[in-house]
Short mmCIF file of C-alpha atoms in Angstrom, two decimals:
data_model
loop_
_atom_site.label_atom_id
_atom_site.label_comp_id
_atom_site.label_asym_id
_atom_site.label_seq_id
_atom_site.Cartn_x
_atom_site.Cartn_y
_atom_site.Cartn_z
CA MET A 1437 -29.36 1.00 -22.57
CA ALA A 1438 -27.84 -2.21 -21.27
CA GLU A 1439 -30.30 -5.06 -20.79
CA LYS A 1440 -30.66 -6.35 -17.23
CA ILE A 1441 -30.88 -10.15 -17.19
CA ASP A 1442 -31.48 -12.19 -14.06
CA VAL A 1443 -29.35 -15.31 -13.82
CA ASP A 1444 -29.71 -17.99 -11.13
CA ASP A 1445 -27.64 -20.82 -12.47
CA GLU A 1446 -23.91 -20.45 -11.98
CA ARG A 1447 -23.36 -22.83 -14.91
CA ASP A 1448 -25.14 -20.50 -17.35
CA PRO A 1449 -22.84 -20.28 -20.38
CA ARG A 1450 -23.63 -16.59 -20.80
CA LEU A 1451 -21.43 -16.02 -17.74
CA ASP A 1452 -18.38 -17.72 -19.27
CA ASP A 1453 -16.50 -14.45 -19.71
CA PHE A 1454 -16.48 -14.12 -15.91
CA ARG A 1455 -15.57 -17.70 -15.04
CA ASP A 1456 -12.63 -18.67 -12.79
CA LEU A 1457 -10.95 -15.29 -12.94
CA SER A 1458 -8.12 -16.24 -10.63
CA ALA A 1459 -7.06 -19.21 -12.75
CA ALA A 1460 -3.78 -18.72 -14.57
CA ASP A 1461 -5.31 -19.07 -18.03
CA ARG A 1462 -7.19 -15.84 -17.51
CA ARG A 1463 -3.96 -13.94 -17.31
CA PRO A 1464 -3.73 -12.13 -20.61
CA ASP A 1465 0.05 -12.07 -20.32
CA ARG A 1466 0.29 -15.85 -20.32
CA PRO A 1467 -0.17 -18.30 -23.17
CA GLY A 1468 -3.82 -19.28 -23.37
CA GLY A 1469 -4.93 -16.16 -21.54
CA ARG A 1470 -8.10 -14.78 -23.09
CA GLY A 1471 -6.99 -11.23 -22.70
CA PHE A 1472 -10.19 -9.59 -21.55
CA VAL A 1473 -10.02 -6.44 -19.48
CA ILE A 1474 -11.68 -7.00 -16.11
CA ALA A 1475 -12.96 -4.13 -13.97
CA GLU A 1476 -14.01 -4.71 -10.35
CA GLY A 1477 -16.25 -2.44 -8.29
CA THR A 1478 -18.46 0.48 -9.27
CA VAL A 1479 -15.69 3.09 -9.38
CA VAL A 1480 -13.51 1.05 -11.71
CA VAL A 1481 -16.43 -0.22 -13.83
CA ARG A 1482 -17.50 3.40 -14.28
CA ARG A 1483 -14.00 4.30 -15.48
CA LEU A 1484 -14.09 1.34 -17.86
CA LEU A 1485 -17.37 2.58 -19.35
CA ARG A 1486 -15.73 5.94 -20.04
CA SER A 1487 -12.60 4.40 -21.54
CA ARG A 1488 -11.61 3.29 -25.03
CA PHE A 1489 -12.18 -0.37 -24.10
CA PRO A 1490 -15.48 -1.74 -25.46
CA PRO A 1491 -17.48 -3.50 -22.71
CA ARG A 1492 -18.82 -7.01 -23.40
CA ALA A 1493 -20.93 -7.57 -20.29
CA LEU A 1494 -21.46 -6.77 -16.61
CA LEU A 1495 -22.10 -9.15 -13.74
CA GLY A 1496 -23.25 -7.91 -10.38
CA VAL A 1497 -25.65 -7.94 -7.50
CA GLU A 1498 -28.89 -5.99 -7.95
CA ARG A 1499 -27.80 -2.95 -5.97
CA ARG A 1500 -24.50 -2.45 -7.78
CA ILE A 1501 -26.03 -2.84 -11.22
CA ALA A 1502 -28.65 -0.27 -10.20
CA ASP A 1503 -25.89 2.13 -9.08
CA LEU A 1504 -24.38 1.87 -12.55
CA GLU A 1505 -27.59 2.34 -14.56
CA PRO A 1506 -26.94 6.01 -15.41
CA ASP A 1507 -23.48 5.07 -16.68
CA LEU A 1508 -24.90 2.27 -18.83
CA ALA A 1509 -27.12 4.54 -20.92
CA GLY A 1510 -26.00 4.23 -24.52
CA PHE A 1511 -24.35 0.84 -24.08
CA ASP A 1512 -25.88 -2.19 -25.72
CA VAL A 1513 -24.42 -4.84 -23.42
CA PRO A 1514 -26.00 -7.40 -21.10
CA ALA A 1515 -25.90 -6.69 -17.35
CA TYR A 1516 -26.32 -10.03 -15.58
CA VAL A 1517 -27.89 -9.72 -12.16
CA THR A 1518 -27.35 -12.46 -9.63
CA SER A 1519 -26.66 -13.15 -5.95
CA ALA A 1520 -23.30 -12.56 -4.27
CA GLU A 1521 -23.03 -16.31 -3.75
CA THR A 1522 -23.62 -17.24 -7.39
CA MET A 1523 -21.21 -14.51 -8.40
CA ALA A 1524 -18.52 -15.94 -6.13
CA ASN A 1525 -19.09 -19.42 -7.57
CA VAL A 1526 -18.72 -18.17 -11.13
CA VAL A 1527 -15.70 -15.96 -10.52
CA GLY A 1528 -13.96 -18.40 -8.20
CA PHE A 1529 -13.52 -16.12 -5.19
CA HIS A 1530 -15.57 -13.79 -3.05
CA LEU A 1531 -15.81 -10.29 -4.44
CA ASN A 1532 -16.71 -7.74 -1.85
CA ARG A 1533 -17.23 -5.09 -4.47
CA GLY A 1534 -20.34 -6.74 -5.93
CA VAL A 1535 -19.87 -5.91 -9.60
CA LEU A 1536 -17.60 -6.80 -12.48
CA ALA A 1537 -17.35 -5.74 -16.09
CA VAL A 1538 -15.53 -7.50 -18.91
CA ALA A 1539 -14.28 -5.57 -21.92
CA ASP A 1540 -12.31 -6.35 -25.04
CA ARG A 1541 -8.84 -5.02 -25.53
CA ALA A 1542 -8.41 -2.07 -27.84
CA PRO A 1543 -5.46 -1.12 -30.06
CA GLN A 1544 -2.70 0.85 -28.32
CA PRO A 1545 -2.00 4.36 -29.52
CA SER A 1546 1.45 4.74 -31.06
CA VAL A 1547 4.42 6.00 -29.08
CA ARG A 1548 4.47 9.08 -31.27
CA GLU A 1549 0.79 9.84 -30.73
CA ILE A 1550 1.28 9.65 -26.98
CA ALA A 1551 4.41 11.78 -27.12
CA ARG A 1552 2.79 14.50 -29.19
CA ALA A 1553 -0.01 14.99 -26.69
CA ALA A 1554 2.17 14.94 -23.57
CA ASN A 1555 4.49 17.26 -21.66
CA VAL A 1556 5.70 14.70 -19.16
CA LEU A 1557 5.90 10.96 -19.85
CA ALA A 1558 6.88 7.96 -17.76
CA VAL A 1559 9.02 5.28 -19.41
CA LEU A 1560 9.41 1.98 -17.57
CA GLU A 1561 12.04 -0.74 -17.78
CA GLY A 1562 11.51 -4.02 -15.93
CA VAL A 1563 8.54 -2.98 -13.82
CA GLY A 1564 7.17 -6.49 -13.54
CA ASP A 1565 5.15 -6.22 -10.35
CA HIS A 1566 1.45 -5.81 -11.18
CA GLU A 1567 0.70 -3.81 -8.05
CA ASN A 1568 3.58 -1.40 -8.52
CA LEU A 1569 2.55 -0.94 -12.13
CA GLY A 1570 -1.07 -0.26 -11.17
CA ALA A 1571 -0.04 2.18 -8.44
CA LEU A 1572 2.23 4.00 -10.88
CA PHE A 1573 -0.69 4.52 -13.29
CA ARG A 1574 -2.85 5.80 -10.45
CA ASN A 1575 -0.13 8.30 -9.56
CA ALA A 1576 0.31 9.28 -13.22
CA ALA A 1577 -3.41 10.01 -13.49
CA ALA A 1578 -3.51 11.97 -10.23
CA LEU A 1579 -0.54 14.11 -11.14
CA GLY A 1580 -1.42 14.75 -14.77
CA ILE A 1581 1.19 12.67 -16.61
CA GLY A 1582 0.47 12.38 -20.34
CA GLY A 1583 1.27 8.71 -20.85
CA VAL A 1584 3.27 5.66 -19.88
CA LEU A 1585 5.65 3.84 -22.23
CA LEU A 1586 6.53 0.24 -21.49
CA GLY A 1587 10.06 -0.92 -22.17
CA PRO A 1588 11.30 -4.51 -21.78
CA ARG A 1589 10.23 -6.82 -18.92
CA CYS A 1590 7.24 -4.76 -17.85
CA SER A 1591 4.08 -6.63 -16.99
CA ASP A 1592 0.75 -6.03 -18.64
CA PRO A 1593 -1.07 -2.97 -17.25
CA LEU A 1594 -4.39 -4.52 -18.25
CA TYR A 1595 -3.99 -7.54 -16.01
CA ARG A 1596 -6.81 -7.61 -13.47
CA ARG A 1597 -4.71 -6.82 -10.40
CA SER A 1598 -3.08 -3.81 -12.08
CA VAL A 1599 -6.48 -2.52 -13.16
CA ARG A 1600 -7.70 -2.77 -9.57
CA VAL A 1601 -4.67 -1.22 -7.86
CA SER A 1602 -4.67 1.59 -10.42
CA MET A 1603 -8.30 2.33 -9.46
CA GLY A 1604 -9.07 1.93 -13.15
CA HIS A 1605 -6.58 4.55 -14.30
CA VAL A 1606 -4.74 2.08 -16.56
CA LEU A 1607 -7.91 2.37 -18.66
CA ARG A 1608 -7.52 6.11 -18.89
CA VAL A 1609 -3.83 7.03 -19.01
CA PRO A 1610 -2.59 6.22 -22.52
CA PHE A 1611 0.20 3.66 -22.75
CA ALA A 1612 2.20 1.96 -25.48
CA THR A 1613 5.01 -0.53 -25.81
CA LEU A 1614 8.48 0.66 -26.79
CA ALA A 1615 9.59 -2.32 -28.85
CA ALA A 1616 13.14 -1.23 -29.70
CA TRP A 1617 15.14 -0.75 -26.51
CA PRO A 1618 16.67 1.62 -25.74
CA SER A 1619 16.84 2.97 -29.31
CA GLY A 1620 13.07 3.55 -29.28
CA LEU A 1621 13.73 6.49 -26.97
CA ASP A 1622 14.90 8.41 -30.05
CA VAL A 1623 11.27 8.93 -31.05
CA LEU A 1624 10.82 10.90 -27.85
CA ARG A 1625 13.86 13.06 -28.57
CA GLU A 1626 12.52 13.74 -32.06
CA GLU A 1627 9.37 15.01 -30.37
CA GLY A 1628 11.36 17.39 -28.21
CA PHE A 1629 11.65 15.36 -25.00
CA ARG A 1630 14.66 15.09 -22.81
CA VAL A 1631 15.04 11.59 -21.36
CA ALA A 1632 15.84 11.77 -17.64
CA ALA A 1633 16.74 8.53 -15.85
CA LEU A 1634 15.77 8.23 -12.17
CA THR A 1635 18.53 6.59 -10.17
CA PRO A 1636 19.54 6.76 -6.51
CA HIS A 1637 23.19 7.16 -7.55
CA GLU A 1638 25.00 10.03 -5.82
CA SER A 1639 26.41 11.32 -9.10
CA ALA A 1640 22.94 12.05 -10.47
CA MET A 1641 21.64 15.60 -10.19
CA PRO A 1642 18.88 16.35 -7.71
CA LEU A 1643 15.50 16.13 -9.44
CA ARG A 1644 14.79 19.76 -8.52
CA GLU A 1645 17.67 20.94 -10.67
CA LEU A 1646 16.35 19.34 -13.83
CA GLY A 1647 15.39 22.18 -16.17
CA GLY A 1648 12.02 22.73 -17.82
CA GLY A 1649 10.61 21.61 -21.15
CA ARG A 1650 9.25 18.24 -22.16
CA VAL A 1651 10.63 15.41 -20.06
CA ALA A 1652 10.40 11.63 -20.33
CA LEU A 1653 11.15 10.13 -16.92
CA LEU A 1654 12.81 6.74 -17.05
CA PHE A 1655 12.16 4.33 -14.14
CA GLY A 1656 13.67 0.90 -13.47
CA SER A 1657 12.44 -1.87 -11.26
CA GLU A 1658 12.73 -1.75 -7.50
CA GLY A 1659 15.91 -3.52 -6.55
CA PRO A 1660 18.16 -3.73 -9.59
CA GLY A 1661 17.03 -0.38 -11.03
CA LEU A 1662 17.72 0.67 -14.61
CA THR A 1663 20.13 -1.33 -16.77
CA GLU A 1664 23.38 0.27 -17.92
CA ASP A 1665 21.93 0.31 -21.45
CA ALA A 1666 19.00 2.38 -20.33
CA LEU A 1667 21.12 4.72 -18.20
CA GLY A 1668 23.48 5.15 -21.13
CA ALA A 1669 20.63 6.12 -23.45
CA ALA A 1670 19.34 8.88 -21.15
CA ASP A 1671 20.14 12.56 -21.61
CA ALA A 1672 20.32 13.21 -17.87
CA ARG A 1673 20.42 11.29 -14.60
CA VAL A 1674 18.35 12.60 -11.75
CA ARG A 1675 17.83 11.48 -8.17
CA ILE A 1676 15.40 12.09 -5.36
CA PRO A 1677 17.58 13.18 -2.43
CA MET A 1678 17.42 10.46 0.23
CA ALA A 1679 18.20 10.50 3.92
CA GLY A 1680 21.31 8.55 4.91
CA GLY A 1681 21.02 4.80 5.10
CA VAL A 1682 17.79 4.38 3.21
CA ASP A 1683 18.17 2.50 -0.03
CA SER A 1684 15.25 3.83 -2.03
CA LEU A 1685 11.55 4.37 -2.37
CA ASN A 1686 9.09 1.96 -3.94
CA VAL A 1687 9.07 2.59 -7.71
CA ALA A 1688 5.48 3.87 -7.78
CA THR A 1689 6.23 6.22 -4.88
CA ALA A 1690 9.42 7.52 -6.47
CA ALA A 1691 7.39 8.08 -9.64
CA ALA A 1692 4.78 10.06 -7.70
CA VAL A 1693 7.47 12.34 -6.30
CA ALA A 1694 9.01 12.88 -9.74
CA PHE A 1695 5.59 13.42 -11.35
CA TYR A 1696 4.79 16.00 -8.70
CA GLU A 1697 8.09 17.81 -9.23
CA LEU A 1698 7.67 18.01 -13.01
CA ALA A 1699 3.93 18.25 -13.48
CA GLY A 1700 3.66 21.26 -11.20
CA ARG A 1701 5.86 23.32 -13.48
CA GLY A 1702 2.99 23.79 -15.89
CA MET B 357 27.90 -12.84 20.66
CA ALA B 358 24.58 -14.53 20.18
CA GLU B 359 24.58 -18.27 20.83
CA LYS B 360 23.66 -20.46 17.85
CA ILE B 361 21.42 -23.32 18.95
CA ASP B 362 20.26 -26.08 16.60
CA VAL B 363 16.63 -27.03 17.04
CA ASP B 364 14.93 -29.97 15.30
CA ASP B 365 11.66 -30.29 17.16
CA GLU B 366 9.00 -27.80 16.18
CA ARG B 367 7.37 -28.30 19.58
CA ASP B 368 10.47 -27.08 21.43
CA PRO B 369 9.17 -24.56 24.01
CA ARG B 370 12.16 -22.30 23.43
CA LEU B 371 10.52 -21.39 20.13
CA ASP B 372 7.27 -20.25 21.73
CA ASP B 373 7.94 -16.57 21.01
CA PHE B 374 7.73 -17.43 17.31
CA ARG B 375 4.69 -19.67 17.40
CA ASP B 376 1.57 -19.17 15.22
CA LEU B 377 2.46 -15.63 14.20
CA SER B 378 -0.55 -15.21 11.96
CA ALA B 379 -3.03 -16.04 14.71
CA ALA B 380 -5.03 -13.08 15.93
CA ASP B 381 -3.70 -13.29 19.48
CA ARG B 382 -0.26 -12.31 18.23
CA ARG B 383 -1.60 -8.94 17.17
CA PRO B 384 -0.30 -6.55 19.79
CA ASP B 385 -3.20 -4.22 19.14
CA ARG B 386 -5.79 -6.80 20.14
CA PRO B 387 -6.71 -8.12 23.58
CA GLY B 388 -4.49 -11.07 24.38
CA GLY B 389 -1.82 -9.96 21.94
CA ARG B 390 1.63 -10.51 23.34
CA GLY B 391 3.01 -7.37 21.87
CA PHE B 392 6.38 -8.55 20.68
CA VAL B 393 8.04 -6.79 17.80
CA ILE B 394 8.59 -9.23 14.91
CA ALA B 395 11.17 -8.61 12.21
CA GLU B 396 11.22 -10.75 9.04
CA GLY B 397 14.15 -11.13 6.66
CA THR B 398 17.81 -10.15 6.98
CA VAL B 399 17.35 -6.50 6.03
CA VAL B 400 14.64 -5.89 8.61
CA VAL B 401 16.31 -8.04 11.30
CA ARG B 402 19.46 -6.00 10.80
CA ARG B 403 17.48 -2.79 11.31
CA LEU B 404 15.93 -4.28 14.43
CA LEU B 405 19.39 -5.04 15.84
CA ARG B 406 20.34 -1.39 15.35
CA SER B 407 17.12 -0.08 16.90
CA ARG B 408 16.04 0.78 20.45
CA PHE B 409 14.04 -2.48 20.67
CA PRO B 410 15.83 -5.16 22.71
CA PRO B 411 15.95 -8.48 20.82
CA ARG B 412 14.84 -11.64 22.61
CA ALA B 413 15.78 -14.29 20.06
CA LEU B 414 16.29 -15.11 16.38
CA LEU B 415 14.97 -18.08 14.42
CA GLY B 416 16.29 -18.87 10.99
CA VAL B 417 17.80 -21.23 8.50
CA GLU B 418 21.56 -21.76 8.71
CA ARG B 419 22.44 -19.48 5.82
CA ARG B 420 20.42 -16.50 7.05
CA ILE B 421 21.71 -16.75 10.60
CA ALA B 422 25.24 -16.89 9.16
CA ASP B 423 24.53 -13.72 7.12
CA LEU B 424 23.58 -11.95 10.34
CA GLU B 425 26.56 -13.06 12.44
CA PRO B 426 28.47 -9.77 12.12
CA ASP B 427 25.35 -7.88 13.25
CA LEU B 428 24.90 -10.17 16.26
CA ALA B 429 28.26 -9.34 17.83
CA GLY B 430 27.59 -7.79 21.21
CA PHE B 431 24.13 -9.32 21.60
CA ASP B 432 23.55 -12.00 24.20
CA VAL B 433 20.50 -13.63 22.62
CA PRO B 434 19.85 -17.13 21.32
CA ALA B 435 19.83 -17.65 17.54
CA TYR B 436 17.85 -20.81 16.87
CA VAL B 437 18.87 -22.59 13.69
CA THR B 438 16.46 -24.95 12.02
CA SER B 439 15.10 -26.07 8.64
CA ALA B 440 12.74 -24.00 6.52
CA GLU B 441 10.09 -26.67 7.08
CA THR B 442 10.34 -26.65 10.87
CA MET B 443 10.33 -22.87 10.79
CA ALA B 444 7.11 -22.86 8.75
CA ASN B 445 5.50 -25.30 11.17
CA VAL B 446 6.39 -23.14 14.17
CA VAL B 447 5.41 -19.82 12.64
CA GLY B 448 2.28 -21.14 10.94
CA PHE B 449 3.07 -20.10 7.37
CA HIS B 450 5.91 -20.34 4.89
CA LEU B 451 8.45 -17.57 5.23
CA ASN B 452 10.47 -17.09 2.12
CA ARG B 453 12.85 -14.74 3.88
CA GLY B 454 14.32 -17.47 6.07
CA VAL B 455 14.87 -15.52 9.30
CA LEU B 456 12.87 -13.89 12.05
CA ALA B 457 13.73 -11.92 15.15
CA VAL B 458 11.53 -11.21 18.14
CA ALA B 459 12.11 -8.15 20.32
CA ASP B 460 10.45 -6.57 23.30
CA ARG B 461 8.70 -3.28 23.01
CA ALA B 462 10.48 -0.22 24.32
CA PRO B 463 9.07 2.97 25.83
CA GLN B 464 8.03 5.65 23.32
CA PRO B 465 9.87 8.94 23.37
CA SER B 466 7.65 11.87 24.35
CA VAL B 467 5.97 14.08 21.77
CA ARG B 468 8.14 16.95 22.96
CA GLU B 469 11.36 14.98 22.62
CA ILE B 470 10.48 14.07 19.06
CA ALA B 471 9.44 17.63 18.22
CA ARG B 472 12.64 19.15 19.58
CA ALA B 473 14.81 16.98 17.36
CA ALA B 474 12.79 17.44 14.16
CA ASN B 475 12.27 20.02 11.45
CA VAL B 476 9.45 18.21 9.68
CA LEU B 477 6.99 15.88 11.41
CA ALA B 478 4.10 13.75 10.19
CA VAL B 479 0.94 13.69 12.31
CA LEU B 480 -1.65 11.03 11.48
CA GLU B 481 -5.37 10.83 12.19
CA GLY B 482 -7.27 7.62 11.45
CA VAL B 483 -4.57 5.87 9.46
CA GLY B 484 -5.78 2.39 10.35
CA ASP B 485 -4.41 0.37 7.46
CA HIS B 486 -1.23 -1.45 8.52
CA GLU B 487 0.27 -1.42 5.04
CA ASN B 488 -0.35 2.28 4.47
CA LEU B 489 1.12 3.00 7.88
CA GLY B 490 4.22 0.91 7.15
CA ALA B 491 4.67 2.51 3.73
CA LEU B 492 4.38 5.96 5.28
CA PHE B 493 7.20 5.18 7.73
CA ARG B 494 9.36 3.88 4.89
CA ASN B 495 8.78 7.15 3.04
CA ALA B 496 9.45 9.19 6.18
CA ALA B 497 12.80 7.44 6.62
CA ALA B 498 13.77 7.81 2.96
CA LEU B 499 12.97 11.51 2.88
CA GLY B 500 14.43 12.45 6.25
CA ILE B 501 11.33 13.17 8.33
CA GLY B 502 12.09 13.60 12.04
CA GLY B 503 9.22 11.61 13.50
CA VAL B 504 5.63 10.44 13.27
CA LEU B 505 2.91 11.33 15.76
CA LEU B 506 -0.14 9.11 16.03
CA GLY B 507 -3.51 10.72 16.62
CA PRO B 508 -6.76 8.83 17.15
CA ARG B 509 -7.71 5.66 15.23
CA CYS B 510 -4.26 4.93 13.95
CA SER B 511 -3.12 1.34 13.99
CA ASP B 512 -0.02 0.10 15.74
CA PRO B 513 3.16 0.73 13.73
CA LEU B 514 4.82 -2.20 15.49
CA TYR B 515 2.36 -4.75 14.17
CA ARG B 516 4.20 -7.34 12.07
CA ARG B 517 2.75 -6.32 8.71
CA SER B 518 3.60 -2.65 9.26
CA VAL B 519 7.13 -3.57 10.28
CA ARG B 520 7.53 -5.58 7.07
CA VAL B 521 6.00 -3.03 4.67
CA SER B 522 8.07 -0.27 6.29
CA MET B 523 11.21 -2.34 5.54
CA GLY B 524 11.97 -2.03 9.25
CA HIS B 525 11.84 1.75 9.33
CA VAL B 526 9.11 1.81 11.99
CA LEU B 527 11.94 0.62 14.23
CA ARG B 528 14.05 3.60 13.32
CA VAL B 529 11.83 6.64 12.78
CA PRO B 530 10.76 7.88 16.23
CA PHE B 531 7.03 7.88 16.89
CA ALA B 532 4.72 8.74 19.78
CA THR B 533 1.01 8.85 20.51
CA LEU B 534 -0.78 12.18 20.72
CA ALA B 535 -3.29 11.37 23.42
CA ALA B 536 -5.21 14.65 23.55
CA TRP B 537 -6.78 15.34 20.16
CA PRO B 538 -6.52 17.77 18.57
CA SER B 539 -5.39 19.89 21.55
CA GLY B 540 -2.16 17.90 21.75
CA LEU B 541 -1.04 19.74 18.64
CA ASP B 542 -0.38 22.75 20.88
CA VAL B 543 2.83 21.10 22.07
CA LEU B 544 4.07 21.30 18.49
CA ARG B 545 3.21 24.98 18.23
CA GLU B 546 5.05 25.62 21.50
CA GLU B 547 8.08 24.05 19.87
CA GLY B 548 7.83 26.38 16.90
CA PHE B 549 5.97 24.18 14.42
CA ARG B 550 3.25 25.26 12.06
CA VAL B 551 0.59 22.59 11.68
CA ALA B 552 -0.32 22.15 7.99
CA ALA B 553 -3.27 19.89 7.14
CA LEU B 554 -3.11 17.99 3.83
CA THR B 555 -6.48 17.99 2.11
CA PRO B 556 -7.56 17.67 -1.51
CA HIS B 557 -9.98 20.59 -1.04
CA GLU B 558 -9.74 23.28 -3.71
CA SER B 559 -9.63 26.05 -1.12
CA ALA B 560 -6.36 24.77 0.34
CA MET B 561 -3.14 26.39 -0.82
CA PRO B 562 -0.81 24.46 -3.12
CA LEU B 563 1.80 22.64 -1.06
CA ARG B 564 4.56 24.53 -2.89
CA GLU B 565 3.36 27.83 -1.50
CA LEU B 566 3.69 26.77 2.12
CA GLY B 567 6.48 28.86 3.62
CA GLY B 568 9.59 27.57 5.38
CA GLY B 569 10.33 26.86 9.02
CA ARG B 570 9.32 23.87 11.12
CA VAL B 571 6.24 22.14 9.79
CA ALA B 572 4.03 19.37 11.17
CA LEU B 573 2.13 17.78 8.28
CA LEU B 574 -1.28 16.45 9.23
CA PHE B 575 -2.62 13.47 7.24
CA GLY B 576 -6.03 11.79 7.43
CA SER B 577 -7.12 8.38 6.27
CA GLU B 578 -7.68 7.55 2.63
CA GLY B 579 -11.34 8.04 1.90
CA PRO B 580 -12.84 10.20 4.64
CA GLY B 581 -9.71 12.31 5.13
CA LEU B 582 -9.16 14.54 8.15
CA THR B 583 -12.02 15.29 10.52
CA GLU B 584 -13.37 18.82 10.82
CA ASP B 585 -11.84 18.96 14.30
CA ALA B 586 -8.41 18.23 12.96
CA LEU B 587 -8.77 20.63 10.02
CA GLY B 588 -9.97 23.31 12.44
CA ALA B 589 -6.92 22.85 14.65
CA ALA B 590 -4.44 23.33 11.80
CA ASP B 591 -2.67 26.61 11.09
CA ALA B 592 -2.80 26.09 7.32
CA ARG B 593 -4.46 23.82 4.77
CA VAL B 594 -2.37 22.61 1.89
CA ARG B 595 -3.08 20.42 -1.13
CA ILE B 596 -1.15 18.51 -3.73
CA PRO B 597 -2.42 19.81 -7.07
CA MET B 598 -4.30 16.98 -8.79
CA ALA B 599 -5.29 16.45 -12.40
CA GLY B 600 -9.02 16.74 -13.09
CA GLY B 601 -11.21 13.84 -12.15
CA VAL B 602 -8.80 12.02 -9.89
CA ASP B 603 -9.93 11.85 -6.30
CA SER B 604 -6.64 11.54 -4.46
CA LEU B 605 -3.43 9.67 -3.91
CA ASN B 606 -2.91 6.85 -1.46
CA VAL B 607 -2.08 8.39 1.94
CA ALA B 608 1.49 7.04 2.03
CA THR B 609 2.10 8.34 -1.49
CA ALA B 610 0.65 11.77 -0.69
CA ALA B 611 2.90 11.81 2.36
CA ALA B 612 5.95 10.99 0.23
CA VAL B 613 5.18 13.92 -2.05
CA ALA B 614 4.74 16.28 0.90
CA PHE B 615 7.86 14.98 2.64
CA TYR B 616 9.83 15.53 -0.56
CA GLU B 617 8.53 19.08 -0.92
CA LEU B 618 9.38 20.06 2.65
CA ALA B 619 12.44 17.98 3.43
CA GLY B 620 14.32 19.31 0.44
CA ARG B 621 14.19 22.86 1.72
CA GLY B 622 16.91 22.12 4.25
#
């Protein structure tokens, strides 16, 4: 069971893992970032405790730490209890969710491991917006997608804002980096996947007409969309039929629609 | 053609329509709000100029006003040209989109008018979050939904943040308020609609199994969902099949999935 420890002094060095979270050097994707995984709020902290990421410590107000006690059974980590004010002074901003957990990173599964366990995968190119990335993971979890593969110019799903927007599902949906691009997609084909690129282009086939089997759905960033290289490496191009005059959906929303279409086929 | 007028002085009273936009009294849904429609950025200003909302004036940097000149043909409104700095001082915050337009509100169409022209409608109860509401309108426009009806406790789609998140589509997708709730849904049934309530409840039928014809999709707020009254007034209850352990999708995302499922049936 985690040990509850009351802390009054915001300068207490035991709270250093939680200090100044909004400062740039806490961004794991930037040089000097310490790379911890940060979970905010009881729902997300609970998901962290059930994930592959090993928790280091919790920090929260009395009531929130108490809410989490059943989830903390079996964990040998400190749970620092303090006031909302001290918490805000440590973290650097006011947290209305009243509890935080810090965890270490864990090794990524391999692309092949993810592929073998999945029927539908999402593959991203240039999804650099942390909120879109988090929302996409939330949608992947809700609609039963087996994993997310990160191509070039994607941001880090474990950055704090992505963790929050995903409701903690970045901690749960397996993901891995596709280092070779787009040639790394060949691993998916070897595992029996068809690679289907989502594009608003009129020449693409309507998503509904994409046949069955294992599918890796390829998504580009909002705005520029997929590069020609990525489109060229796909086995099929599919589109979500749009009403006249509307450019496109947000990338996480388009992904939800595509996940729904494919996941529901069993 | 709109008249271009150079303005140097941020105190110029001709700019009063644009002043202190982030202050609470500019919220049309609050007492004292002036109720203008505010469009930000060339894409959204362009949609405003093609909408039913009569523009009062534009304010922008030289380059953005120049971009909009073709769209301003036929409009007899002032286009105030100034520096980015003066603009920020008038508006009260820095606008990286460089142009704003202010328009008057316009009368809402009636529920019956909207229903007669639509095959699929969205009906909202308690969607109070301006960003969710804006995103839902964007999705409605992209997926060809005929209109949005606002039940109780919905926020104002014409509030600035909703206009922005919708990419201007709140100015384009017709909407009206359903004053009697839920008895106002009877108007839709008179017009041949089935009212289908979206709910994550296991007892609801999968969305895919909902038959054809005219459908009004009923959405509740994220979190509490639809009230018992609203669920009781629906002709059918439908759900988006979710993977185990995931509570639900964001309301705008769930709406996108449902719009996709129904709009694609022709």
